[in-house]
C-alpha cells in the first residue's frame, strides 16, 4: 500500500535537530496549514491544522540550517500513525480537552519562502529530497 500527503504552510517555530546514536541527523518542526472560506451567512471562517514534521539525513541538516519560524514550505511525505491509536497522536490540553497531532515523515521539503540574515524575505524554489521512498508495486493496474 502507498500513501502520500502534501502540506503547504508556515513553520510554527524554529526547527530542532538532533543526531541518532549512529550519527544520522533528524530534524523536527511544526507546520500550520490554514483553510479559509465564506460561510452561507457571508462570514469569513478560518480553520488551522497543525502537523509535526520529521525529516531525516542530509535533508534534516539543510532544513535546520535554512528554515526558521514563519518560513513557508511545501512538505510531501507520509502520515506516521500513533502506535497506540493507529491514528493521530492524542494529548490533553491544560483545559482538559483532547488535542490531536498529525505526524508526517517528510520525503521532500520545498522552501517556498525564507528569511535572509537581514530579516528581509525572498521567494525561493529550493527543493531538498531525502532518499526516495521504496514503492510497493501491488496496484492491480
mmCIF file of N, CA and C in Angstrom:
data_model
loop_
_atom_site.group_PDB
_atom_site.id
_atom_site.type_symbol
_atom_site.label_atom_id
_atom_site.label_comp_id
_atom_site.label_asym_id
_atom_site.label_seq_id
_atom_site.Cartn_x
_atom_site.Cartn_y
_atom_site.Cartn_z
ATOM 1 N N UNK A 1 0.838 -1.182 0.000
ATOM 2 C CA UNK A 1 0.000 0.000 0.000
ATOM 3 C C UNK A 1 0.880 1.241 0.000
ATOM 4 N N UNK A 2 0.313 2.333 -0.462
ATOM 5 C CA UNK A 2 1.058 3.574 -0.590
ATOM 6 C C UNK A 2 0.169 4.730 -0.167
ATOM 7 N N UNK A 3 0.741 5.642 0.566
ATOM 8 C CA UNK A 3 0.024 6.862 0.937
ATOM 9 C C UNK A 3 0.958 8.044 0.751
ATOM 10 N N UNK A 4 0.372 9.206 0.487
ATOM 11 C CA UNK A 4 1.155 10.418 0.333
ATOM 12 C C UNK A 4 0.306 11.589 0.790
ATOM 13 N N UNK A 5 0.938 12.508 1.515
ATOM 14 C CA UNK A 5 0.275 13.724 1.946
ATOM 15 C C UNK A 5 1.124 14.901 1.489
ATOM 16 N N UNK A 6 0.456 15.954 1.046
ATOM 17 C CA UNK A 6 1.129 17.183 0.638
ATOM 18 C C UNK A 6 0.565 18.311 1.489
ATOM 19 N N UNK A 7 1.451 19.053 2.134
ATOM 20 C CA UNK A 7 1.055 20.130 3.040
ATOM 21 C C UNK A 7 1.776 21.401 2.613
ATOM 22 N N UNK A 8 1.049 22.502 2.555
ATOM 23 C CA UNK A 8 1.650 23.821 2.359
ATOM 24 C C UNK A 8 1.275 24.651 3.569
ATOM 25 N N UNK A 9 2.274 25.235 4.199
ATOM 26 C CA UNK A 9 2.001 26.046 5.379
ATOM 27 C C UNK A 9 3.254 26.744 5.866
ATOM 28 N N UNK A 10 3.143 27.317 7.058
ATOM 29 C CA UNK A 10 4.247 28.066 7.663
ATOM 30 C C UNK A 10 4.744 27.363 8.915
ATOM 31 N N UNK A 11 6.061 27.441 9.134
ATOM 32 C CA UNK A 11 6.642 26.868 10.348
ATOM 33 C C UNK A 11 6.141 27.630 11.565
ATOM 34 N N UNK A 12 5.748 26.885 12.595
ATOM 35 C CA UNK A 12 5.253 27.488 13.823
ATOM 36 C C UNK A 12 6.351 27.839 14.804
ATOM 37 N N UNK A 13 7.529 27.264 14.599
ATOM 38 C CA UNK A 13 8.691 27.565 15.442
ATOM 39 C C UNK A 13 9.932 27.128 14.674
ATOM 40 N N UNK A 14 11.096 27.496 15.183
ATOM 41 C CA UNK A 14 12.343 27.088 14.541
ATOM 42 C C UNK A 14 12.494 25.570 14.594
ATOM 43 N N UNK A 15 13.098 24.969 13.559
ATOM 44 C CA UNK A 15 13.338 23.524 13.571
ATOM 45 C C UNK A 15 14.281 23.121 14.707
ATOM 46 N N UNK A 16 14.134 21.883 15.156
ATOM 47 C CA UNK A 16 15.013 21.323 16.194
ATOM 48 C C UNK A 16 15.684 20.078 15.627
ATOM 49 N N UNK A 17 17.024 20.091 15.586
ATOM 50 C CA UNK A 17 17.773 18.964 15.035
ATOM 51 C C UNK A 17 18.505 18.224 16.145
ATOM 52 N N UNK A 18 18.606 16.905 15.970
ATOM 53 C CA UNK A 18 19.388 16.072 16.881
ATOM 54 C C UNK A 18 20.015 14.957 16.042
ATOM 55 N N UNK A 19 20.952 14.256 16.656
ATOM 56 C CA UNK A 19 21.605 13.145 15.970
ATOM 57 C C UNK A 19 21.295 11.850 16.693
ATOM 58 N N UNK A 20 21.013 10.815 15.917
ATOM 59 C CA UNK A 20 20.780 9.482 16.464
ATOM 60 C C UNK A 20 22.137 8.896 16.882
ATOM 61 N N UNK A 21 22.143 7.836 17.695
ATOM 62 C CA UNK A 21 23.411 7.239 18.129
ATOM 63 C C UNK A 21 24.330 6.832 16.972
ATOM 64 N N UNK A 22 23.748 6.477 15.815
ATOM 65 C CA UNK A 22 24.580 6.092 14.670
ATOM 66 C C UNK A 22 25.054 7.295 13.852
ATOM 67 N N UNK A 23 24.725 8.523 14.298
ATOM 68 C CA UNK A 23 25.168 9.732 13.617
ATOM 69 C C UNK A 23 24.190 10.285 12.599
ATOM 70 N N UNK A 24 23.041 9.651 12.425
ATOM 71 C CA UNK A 24 22.039 10.115 11.474
ATOM 72 C C UNK A 24 21.316 11.344 12.018
ATOM 73 N N UNK A 25 21.236 12.388 11.200
ATOM 74 C CA UNK A 25 20.542 13.619 11.607
ATOM 75 C C UNK A 25 19.039 13.454 11.453
ATOM 76 N N UNK A 26 18.291 14.000 12.414
ATOM 77 C CA UNK A 26 16.828 14.058 12.331
ATOM 78 C C UNK A 26 16.388 15.430 12.838
ATOM 79 N N UNK A 27 15.520 16.078 12.080
ATOM 80 C CA UNK A 27 15.012 17.403 12.439
ATOM 81 C C UNK A 27 13.497 17.347 12.527
ATOM 82 N N UNK A 28 12.956 17.997 13.547
ATOM 83 C CA UNK A 28 11.512 18.104 13.727
ATOM 84 C C UNK A 28 11.108 19.572 13.672
ATOM 85 N N UNK A 29 9.960 19.832 13.068
ATOM 86 C CA UNK A 29 9.386 21.174 13.077
ATOM 87 C C UNK A 29 7.879 21.058 12.893
ATOM 88 N N UNK A 30 7.164 22.111 13.260
ATOM 89 C CA UNK A 30 5.708 22.109 13.122
ATOM 90 C C UNK A 30 5.305 23.038 11.983
ATOM 91 N N UNK A 31 4.242 22.645 11.274
ATOM 92 C CA UNK A 31 3.716 23.436 10.166
ATOM 93 C C UNK A 31 2.228 23.667 10.402
ATOM 94 N N UNK A 32 1.813 24.922 10.274
ATOM 95 C CA UNK A 32 0.399 25.283 10.351
ATOM 96 C C UNK A 32 -0.117 25.496 8.933
ATOM 97 N N UNK A 33 -1.204 24.807 8.602
ATOM 98 C CA UNK A 33 -1.828 24.954 7.297
ATOM 99 C C UNK A 33 -3.262 25.425 7.518
ATOM 100 N N UNK A 34 -3.608 26.556 6.922
ATOM 101 C CA UNK A 34 -4.926 27.153 7.165
ATOM 102 C C UNK A 34 -5.820 27.056 5.938
ATOM 103 N N UNK A 35 -7.099 26.884 6.212
ATOM 104 C CA UNK A 35 -8.136 26.849 5.184
ATOM 105 C C UNK A 35 -9.104 27.980 5.497
ATOM 106 N N UNK A 36 -9.409 28.787 4.497
ATOM 107 C CA UNK A 36 -10.328 29.916 4.688
ATOM 108 C C UNK A 36 -11.513 29.758 3.747
ATOM 109 N N UNK A 37 -12.694 30.132 4.223
ATOM 110 C CA UNK A 37 -13.885 30.070 3.398
ATOM 111 C C UNK A 37 -14.920 31.063 3.909
ATOM 112 N N UNK A 38 -15.890 31.342 3.047
ATOM 113 C CA UNK A 38 -17.007 32.203 3.411
ATOM 114 C C UNK A 38 -18.219 31.314 3.634
ATOM 115 N N UNK A 39 -18.827 31.434 4.806
ATOM 116 C CA UNK A 39 -19.999 30.634 5.140
ATOM 117 C C UNK A 39 -21.243 31.138 4.430
ATOM 118 N N UNK A 40 -22.331 30.377 4.557
ATOM 119 C CA UNK A 40 -23.597 30.769 3.933
ATOM 120 C C UNK A 40 -24.109 32.092 4.482
ATOM 121 N N UNK A 41 -23.682 32.428 5.694
ATOM 122 C CA UNK A 41 -24.092 33.689 6.309
ATOM 123 C C UNK A 41 -23.226 34.868 5.862
ATOM 124 N N UNK A 42 -22.254 34.620 4.979
ATOM 125 C CA UNK A 42 -21.378 35.674 4.492
ATOM 126 C C UNK A 42 -20.174 35.946 5.382
ATOM 127 N N UNK A 43 -20.077 35.264 6.507
ATOM 128 C CA UNK A 43 -18.963 35.451 7.438
ATOM 129 C C UNK A 43 -17.731 34.680 6.964
ATOM 130 N N UNK A 44 -16.571 35.273 7.193
ATOM 131 C CA UNK A 44 -15.303 34.610 6.885
ATOM 132 C C UNK A 44 -14.966 33.628 8.006
ATOM 133 N N UNK A 45 -14.508 32.445 7.635
ATOM 134 C CA UNK A 45 -14.104 31.429 8.601
ATOM 135 C C UNK A 45 -12.685 30.981 8.283
ATOM 136 N N UNK A 46 -11.984 30.533 9.315
ATOM 137 C CA UNK A 46 -10.632 30.012 9.130
ATOM 138 C C UNK A 46 -10.437 28.811 10.043
ATOM 139 N N UNK A 47 -9.804 27.787 9.490
ATOM 140 C CA UNK A 47 -9.509 26.573 10.250
ATOM 141 C C UNK A 47 -8.028 26.260 10.036
ATOM 142 N N UNK A 48 -7.290 26.113 11.122
ATOM 143 C CA UNK A 48 -5.858 25.824 11.033
ATOM 144 C C UNK A 48 -5.590 24.425 11.564
ATOM 145 N N UNK A 49 -4.850 23.655 10.792
ATOM 146 C CA UNK A 49 -4.441 22.315 11.202
ATOM 147 C C UNK A 49 -2.926 22.315 11.366
ATOM 148 N N UNK A 50 -2.457 21.744 12.480
ATOM 149 C CA UNK A 50 -1.024 21.672 12.769
ATOM 150 C C UNK A 50 -0.502 20.278 12.460
ATOM 151 N N UNK A 51 0.675 20.239 11.858
ATOM 152 C CA UNK A 51 1.357 18.989 11.547
ATOM 153 C C UNK A 51 2.746 19.033 12.163
ATOM 154 N N UNK A 52 3.173 17.918 12.734
ATOM 155 C CA UNK A 52 4.541 17.787 13.239
ATOM 156 C C UNK A 52 5.318 17.005 12.190
ATOM 157 N N UNK A 53 6.375 17.618 11.663
ATOM 158 C CA UNK A 53 7.136 17.055 10.550
ATOM 159 C C UNK A 53 8.459 16.493 11.060
ATOM 160 N N UNK A 54 8.827 15.338 10.542
ATOM 161 C CA UNK A 54 10.088 14.665 10.867
ATOM 162 C C UNK A 54 10.873 14.498 9.565
ATOM 163 N N UNK A 55 12.112 14.987 9.549
ATOM 164 C CA UNK A 55 12.962 14.941 8.356
ATOM 165 C C UNK A 55 14.274 14.263 8.729
ATOM 166 N N UNK A 56 14.807 13.432 7.834
ATOM 167 C CA UNK A 56 15.997 12.637 8.137
ATOM 168 C C UNK A 56 17.175 12.966 7.229
ATOM 169 N N UNK A 57 18.355 12.613 7.696
ATOM 170 C CA UNK A 57 19.637 12.626 6.995
ATOM 171 C C UNK A 57 20.037 14.026 6.522
ATOM 172 N N UNK A 58 20.596 14.122 5.330
ATOM 173 C CA UNK A 58 21.112 15.399 4.816
ATOM 174 C C UNK A 58 20.011 16.451 4.738
ATOM 175 N N UNK A 59 18.822 16.019 4.350
ATOM 176 C CA UNK A 59 17.694 16.948 4.275
ATOM 177 C C UNK A 59 17.405 17.561 5.648
ATOM 178 N N UNK A 60 17.587 16.787 6.718
ATOM 179 C CA UNK A 60 17.381 17.295 8.079
ATOM 180 C C UNK A 60 18.360 18.423 8.377
ATOM 181 N N UNK A 61 19.605 18.255 7.971
ATOM 182 C CA UNK A 61 20.617 19.286 8.205
ATOM 183 C C UNK A 61 20.319 20.551 7.402
ATOM 184 N N UNK A 62 19.872 20.380 6.159
ATOM 185 C CA UNK A 62 19.556 21.523 5.305
ATOM 186 C C UNK A 62 18.362 22.299 5.846
ATOM 187 N N UNK A 63 17.316 21.588 6.233
ATOM 188 C CA UNK A 63 16.125 22.227 6.809
ATOM 189 C C UNK A 63 16.506 23.006 8.061
ATOM 190 N N UNK A 64 17.304 22.397 8.926
ATOM 191 C CA UNK A 64 17.707 23.057 10.167
ATOM 192 C C UNK A 64 18.528 24.316 9.895
ATOM 193 N N UNK A 65 19.330 24.286 8.842
ATOM 194 C CA UNK A 65 20.203 25.417 8.523
ATOM 195 C C UNK A 65 19.441 26.600 7.925
ATOM 196 N N UNK A 66 18.446 26.337 7.078
ATOM 197 C CA UNK A 66 17.840 27.410 6.297
ATOM 198 C C UNK A 66 16.438 27.841 6.722
ATOM 199 N N UNK A 67 15.692 27.000 7.407
ATOM 200 C CA UNK A 67 14.321 27.370 7.756
ATOM 201 C C UNK A 67 14.237 27.948 9.159
ATOM 202 N N UNK A 68 13.311 28.866 9.351
ATOM 203 C CA UNK A 68 13.057 29.471 10.656
ATOM 204 C C UNK A 68 11.549 29.612 10.841
ATOM 205 N N UNK A 69 11.159 29.974 12.038
ATOM 206 C CA UNK A 69 9.749 30.219 12.331
ATOM 207 C C UNK A 69 9.178 31.190 11.292
ATOM 208 N N UNK A 70 8.019 30.846 10.732
ATOM 209 C CA UNK A 70 7.369 31.693 9.734
ATOM 210 C C UNK A 70 7.678 31.332 8.299
ATOM 211 N N UNK A 71 8.736 30.532 8.048
ATOM 212 C CA UNK A 71 9.074 30.143 6.677
ATOM 213 C C UNK A 71 7.926 29.353 6.060
ATOM 214 N N UNK A 72 7.644 29.635 4.785
ATOM 215 C CA UNK A 72 6.603 28.897 4.072
ATOM 216 C C UNK A 72 7.244 27.704 3.375
ATOM 217 N N UNK A 73 6.625 26.522 3.527
ATOM 218 C CA UNK A 73 7.163 25.296 2.948
ATOM 219 C C UNK A 73 6.058 24.460 2.322
ATOM 220 N N UNK A 74 6.468 23.586 1.418
ATOM 221 C CA UNK A 74 5.625 22.522 0.905
ATOM 222 C C UNK A 74 6.294 21.233 1.335
ATOM 223 N N UNK A 75 5.554 20.382 2.027
ATOM 224 C CA UNK A 75 6.089 19.117 2.528
ATOM 225 C C UNK A 75 5.334 17.980 1.862
ATOM 226 N N UNK A 76 6.076 17.015 1.313
ATOM 227 C CA UNK A 76 5.489 15.781 0.795
ATOM 228 C C UNK A 76 6.009 14.648 1.654
ATOM 229 N N UNK A 77 5.125 13.763 2.062
ATOM 230 C CA UNK A 77 5.558 12.651 2.889
ATOM 231 C C UNK A 77 4.430 11.693 3.182
ATOM 232 N N UNK A 78 4.576 10.978 4.289
ATOM 233 C CA UNK A 78 3.557 10.004 4.695
ATOM 234 C C UNK A 78 3.177 10.251 6.145
ATOM 235 N N UNK A 79 1.932 9.959 6.468
ATOM 236 C CA UNK A 79 1.458 10.112 7.837
ATOM 237 C C UNK A 79 2.033 8.984 8.679
ATOM 238 N N UNK A 80 2.529 9.335 9.848
ATOM 239 C CA UNK A 80 3.081 8.363 10.794
ATOM 240 C C UNK A 80 2.045 8.174 11.908
ATOM 241 N N UNK A 81 1.372 7.029 11.941
ATOM 242 C CA UNK A 81 0.329 6.840 12.949
ATOM 243 C C UNK A 81 0.908 6.619 14.342
ATOM 244 N N UNK A 82 0.140 7.017 15.338
ATOM 245 C CA UNK A 82 0.493 6.753 16.731
ATOM 246 C C UNK A 82 0.415 5.243 16.948
ATOM 247 N N UNK A 83 1.440 4.622 17.538
ATOM 248 C CA UNK A 83 1.408 3.173 17.737
ATOM 249 C C UNK A 83 0.275 2.724 18.661
ATOM 250 N N UNK A 84 -0.222 3.616 19.509
ATOM 251 C CA UNK A 84 -1.294 3.246 20.438
ATOM 252 C C UNK A 84 -2.686 3.393 19.846
ATOM 253 N N UNK A 85 -2.885 4.388 18.976
ATOM 254 C CA UNK A 85 -4.225 4.648 18.445
ATOM 255 C C UNK A 85 -4.379 4.254 16.979
ATOM 256 N N UNK A 86 -3.270 4.135 16.256
ATOM 257 C CA UNK A 86 -3.345 3.870 14.829
ATOM 258 C C UNK A 86 -3.737 5.100 14.026
ATOM 259 N N UNK A 87 -3.916 6.217 14.689
ATOM 260 C CA UNK A 87 -4.316 7.470 14.044
ATOM 261 C C UNK A 87 -3.447 8.597 14.539
ATOM 262 N N UNK A 88 -4.039 9.778 14.715
ATOM 263 C CA UNK A 88 -3.250 10.905 15.221
ATOM 264 C C UNK A 88 -2.841 10.690 16.669
ATOM 265 N N UNK A 89 -1.770 11.364 17.063
ATOM 266 C CA UNK A 89 -1.312 11.306 18.453
ATOM 267 C C UNK A 89 -2.219 12.210 19.282
ATOM 268 N N UNK A 90 -2.858 11.647 20.300
ATOM 269 C CA UNK A 90 -3.794 12.388 21.145
ATOM 270 C C UNK A 90 -3.105 12.867 22.409
ATOM 271 N N UNK A 91 -3.516 14.034 22.899
ATOM 272 C CA UNK A 91 -2.938 14.606 24.108
ATOM 273 C C UNK A 91 -3.993 15.465 24.795
ATOM 274 N N UNK A 92 -3.782 15.743 26.070
ATOM 275 C CA UNK A 92 -4.718 16.553 26.852
ATOM 276 C C UNK A 92 -4.204 17.980 26.975
ATOM 277 N N UNK A 93 -5.080 18.929 26.689
ATOM 278 C CA UNK A 93 -4.744 20.343 26.859
ATOM 279 C C UNK A 93 -4.876 20.715 28.333
ATOM 280 N N UNK A 94 -4.379 21.891 28.689
ATOM 281 C CA UNK A 94 -4.459 22.354 30.074
ATOM 282 C C UNK A 94 -5.900 22.519 30.529
ATOM 283 N N UNK A 95 -6.809 22.825 29.598
ATOM 284 C CA UNK A 95 -8.213 22.993 29.978
ATOM 285 C C UNK A 95 -8.975 21.670 30.024
ATOM 286 N N UNK A 96 -8.278 20.551 29.788
ATOM 287 C CA UNK A 96 -8.889 19.234 29.882
ATOM 288 C C UNK A 96 -9.436 18.683 28.578
ATOM 289 N N UNK A 97 -9.468 19.485 27.521
ATOM 290 C CA UNK A 97 -9.949 18.984 26.240
ATOM 291 C C UNK A 97 -8.852 18.174 25.552
ATOM 292 N N UNK A 98 -9.263 17.353 24.609
ATOM 293 C CA UNK A 98 -8.329 16.491 23.889
ATOM 294 C C UNK A 98 -7.844 17.204 22.629
ATOM 295 N N UNK A 99 -6.539 17.145 22.394
ATOM 296 C CA UNK A 99 -5.945 17.665 21.171
ATOM 297 C C UNK A 99 -5.362 16.519 20.365
ATOM 298 N N UNK A 100 -5.097 16.765 19.094
ATOM 299 C CA UNK A 100 -4.530 15.733 18.226
ATOM 300 C C UNK A 100 -3.394 16.327 17.403
ATOM 301 N N UNK A 101 -2.313 15.579 17.273
ATOM 302 C CA UNK A 101 -1.184 15.955 16.421
ATOM 303 C C UNK A 101 -1.121 14.986 15.252
ATOM 304 N N UNK A 102 -0.971 15.528 14.066
ATOM 305 C CA UNK A 102 -0.759 14.703 12.893
ATOM 306 C C UNK A 102 0.731 14.711 12.612
ATOM 307 N N UNK A 103 1.353 13.554 12.631
ATOM 308 C CA UNK A 103 2.798 13.459 12.421
ATOM 309 C C UNK A 103 3.076 12.967 11.009
ATOM 310 N N UNK A 104 4.045 13.620 10.353
ATOM 311 C CA UNK A 104 4.379 13.320 8.969
ATOM 312 C C UNK A 104 5.876 13.087 8.861
ATOM 313 N N UNK A 105 6.262 11.996 8.203
ATOM 314 C CA UNK A 105 7.663 11.747 7.862
ATOM 315 C C UNK A 105 7.853 12.291 6.449
ATOM 316 N N UNK A 106 8.706 13.301 6.306
ATOM 317 C CA UNK A 106 8.861 14.005 5.028
ATOM 318 C C UNK A 106 9.775 13.244 4.079
ATOM 319 N N UNK A 107 9.342 13.147 2.830
ATOM 320 C CA UNK A 107 10.200 12.678 1.747
ATOM 321 C C UNK A 107 10.855 13.875 1.067
ATOM 322 N N UNK A 108 10.090 14.965 0.927
ATOM 323 C CA UNK A 108 10.563 16.177 0.264
ATOM 324 C C UNK A 108 10.103 17.394 1.047
ATOM 325 N N UNK A 109 11.004 18.356 1.212
ATOM 326 C CA UNK A 109 10.650 19.655 1.781
ATOM 327 C C UNK A 109 11.065 20.702 0.763
ATOM 328 N N UNK A 110 10.093 21.456 0.276
ATOM 329 C CA UNK A 110 10.375 22.514 -0.696
ATOM 330 C C UNK A 110 10.246 23.853 0.008
ATOM 331 N N UNK A 111 11.267 24.683 -0.118
ATOM 332 C CA UNK A 111 11.269 26.005 0.504
ATOM 333 C C UNK A 111 10.511 26.957 -0.414
ATOM 334 N N UNK A 112 9.380 27.464 0.035
ATOM 335 C CA UNK A 112 8.602 28.408 -0.765
ATOM 336 C C UNK A 112 8.973 29.842 -0.450
ATOM 337 N N UNK A 113 9.461 30.089 0.745
ATOM 338 C CA UNK A 113 9.993 31.399 1.113
ATOM 339 C C UNK A 113 10.904 31.199 2.300
ATOM 340 N N UNK A 114 11.772 32.147 2.511
ATOM 341 C CA UNK A 114 12.639 32.084 3.680
ATOM 342 C C UNK A 114 13.084 33.492 4.005
ATOM 343 N N UNK A 115 13.787 33.633 5.090
ATOM 344 C CA UNK A 115 14.263 34.945 5.522
ATOM 345 C C UNK A 115 15.787 34.958 5.454
ATOM 346 N N UNK A 116 16.320 36.050 4.942
ATOM 347 C CA UNK A 116 17.771 36.211 4.919
ATOM 348 C C UNK A 116 18.238 36.731 6.270
ATOM 349 N N UNK A 117 19.534 36.828 6.450
ATOM 350 C CA UNK A 117 20.091 37.265 7.733
ATOM 351 C C UNK A 117 19.656 38.671 8.130
ATOM 352 N N UNK A 118 19.355 39.531 7.143
ATOM 353 C CA UNK A 118 18.957 40.895 7.487
ATOM 354 C C UNK A 118 17.462 41.026 7.755
ATOM 355 N N UNK A 119 16.737 39.904 7.738
ATOM 356 C CA UNK A 119 15.321 39.927 8.070
ATOM 357 C C UNK A 119 14.405 40.109 6.880
ATOM 358 N N UNK A 120 14.969 40.447 5.704
ATOM 359 C CA UNK A 120 14.112 40.595 4.536
ATOM 360 C C UNK A 120 13.753 39.213 4.007
ATOM 361 N N UNK A 121 12.634 39.136 3.326
ATOM 362 C CA UNK A 121 12.214 37.834 2.823
ATOM 363 C C UNK A 121 12.404 37.783 1.318
ATOM 364 N N UNK A 122 12.523 36.570 0.804
ATOM 365 C CA UNK A 122 12.597 36.386 -0.623
ATOM 366 C C UNK A 122 11.902 35.086 -0.965
ATOM 367 N N UNK A 123 11.408 35.010 -2.185
ATOM 368 C CA UNK A 123 10.756 33.795 -2.642
ATOM 369 C C UNK A 123 11.819 32.872 -3.221
ATOM 370 N N UNK A 124 11.706 31.614 -2.903
ATOM 371 C CA UNK A 124 12.647 30.639 -3.417
ATOM 372 C C UNK A 124 11.898 29.444 -3.942
ATOM 373 N N UNK A 125 12.607 28.564 -4.570
ATOM 374 C CA UNK A 125 12.001 27.350 -5.068
ATOM 375 C C UNK A 125 12.888 26.167 -4.779
ATOM 376 N N UNK A 126 13.728 26.288 -3.773
ATOM 377 C CA UNK A 126 14.659 25.229 -3.465
ATOM 378 C C UNK A 126 13.906 23.994 -3.002
ATOM 379 N N UNK A 127 14.393 22.836 -3.411
ATOM 380 C CA UNK A 127 13.761 21.591 -3.023
ATOM 381 C C UNK A 127 14.833 20.635 -2.537
ATOM 382 N N UNK A 128 14.572 19.993 -1.431
ATOM 383 C CA UNK A 128 15.503 19.034 -0.874
ATOM 384 C C UNK A 128 14.755 17.754 -0.617
ATOM 385 N N UNK A 129 15.205 16.692 -1.268
ATOM 386 C CA UNK A 129 14.545 15.407 -1.126
ATOM 387 C C UNK A 129 15.448 14.448 -0.391
ATOM 388 N N UNK A 130 14.834 13.623 0.421
ATOM 389 C CA UNK A 130 15.557 12.552 1.082
ATOM 390 C C UNK A 130 15.677 11.387 0.122
ATOM 391 N N UNK A 131 16.084 10.259 0.628
ATOM 392 C CA UNK A 131 16.148 9.061 -0.189
ATOM 393 C C UNK A 131 14.745 8.736 -0.678
ATOM 394 N N UNK A 132 14.595 8.317 -1.938
ATOM 395 C CA UNK A 132 13.258 8.026 -2.430
ATOM 396 C C UNK A 132 12.625 6.887 -1.637
ATOM 397 N N UNK A 133 11.345 7.037 -1.393
ATOM 398 C CA UNK A 133 10.621 6.004 -0.656
ATOM 399 C C UNK A 133 10.504 4.769 -1.527
ATOM 400 N N UNK A 134 10.620 3.623 -0.918
ATOM 401 C CA UNK A 134 10.500 2.376 -1.641
ATOM 402 C C UNK A 134 9.028 2.134 -1.924
ATOM 403 N N UNK A 135 8.687 2.012 -3.197
ATOM 404 C CA UNK A 135 7.292 1.839 -3.573
ATOM 405 C C UNK A 135 6.960 0.363 -3.657
ATOM 406 N N UNK A 136 5.779 0.041 -3.165
ATOM 407 C CA UNK A 136 5.286 -1.319 -3.287
ATOM 408 C C UNK A 136 4.461 -1.385 -4.555
ATOM 409 N N UNK A 137 4.683 -2.411 -5.355
ATOM 410 C CA UNK A 137 4.037 -2.500 -6.649
ATOM 411 C C UNK A 137 2.913 -3.525 -6.617
ATOM 412 N N UNK A 138 1.915 -3.301 -5.755
ATOM 413 C CA UNK A 138 0.813 -4.243 -5.684
ATOM 414 C C UNK A 138 -0.484 -3.622 -6.194
ATOM 415 N N UNK A 139 -0.381 -2.531 -6.947
ATOM 416 C CA UNK A 139 -1.557 -1.902 -7.528
ATOM 417 C C UNK A 139 -1.942 -2.704 -8.763
ATOM 418 N N UNK A 140 -3.213 -3.091 -8.909
ATOM 419 C CA UNK A 140 -3.604 -4.027 -9.965
ATOM 420 C C UNK A 140 -3.705 -3.431 -11.361
ATOM 421 N N UNK A 141 -3.290 -2.201 -11.586
ATOM 422 C CA UNK A 141 -3.380 -1.642 -12.936
ATOM 423 C C UNK A 141 -2.093 -0.983 -13.328
#
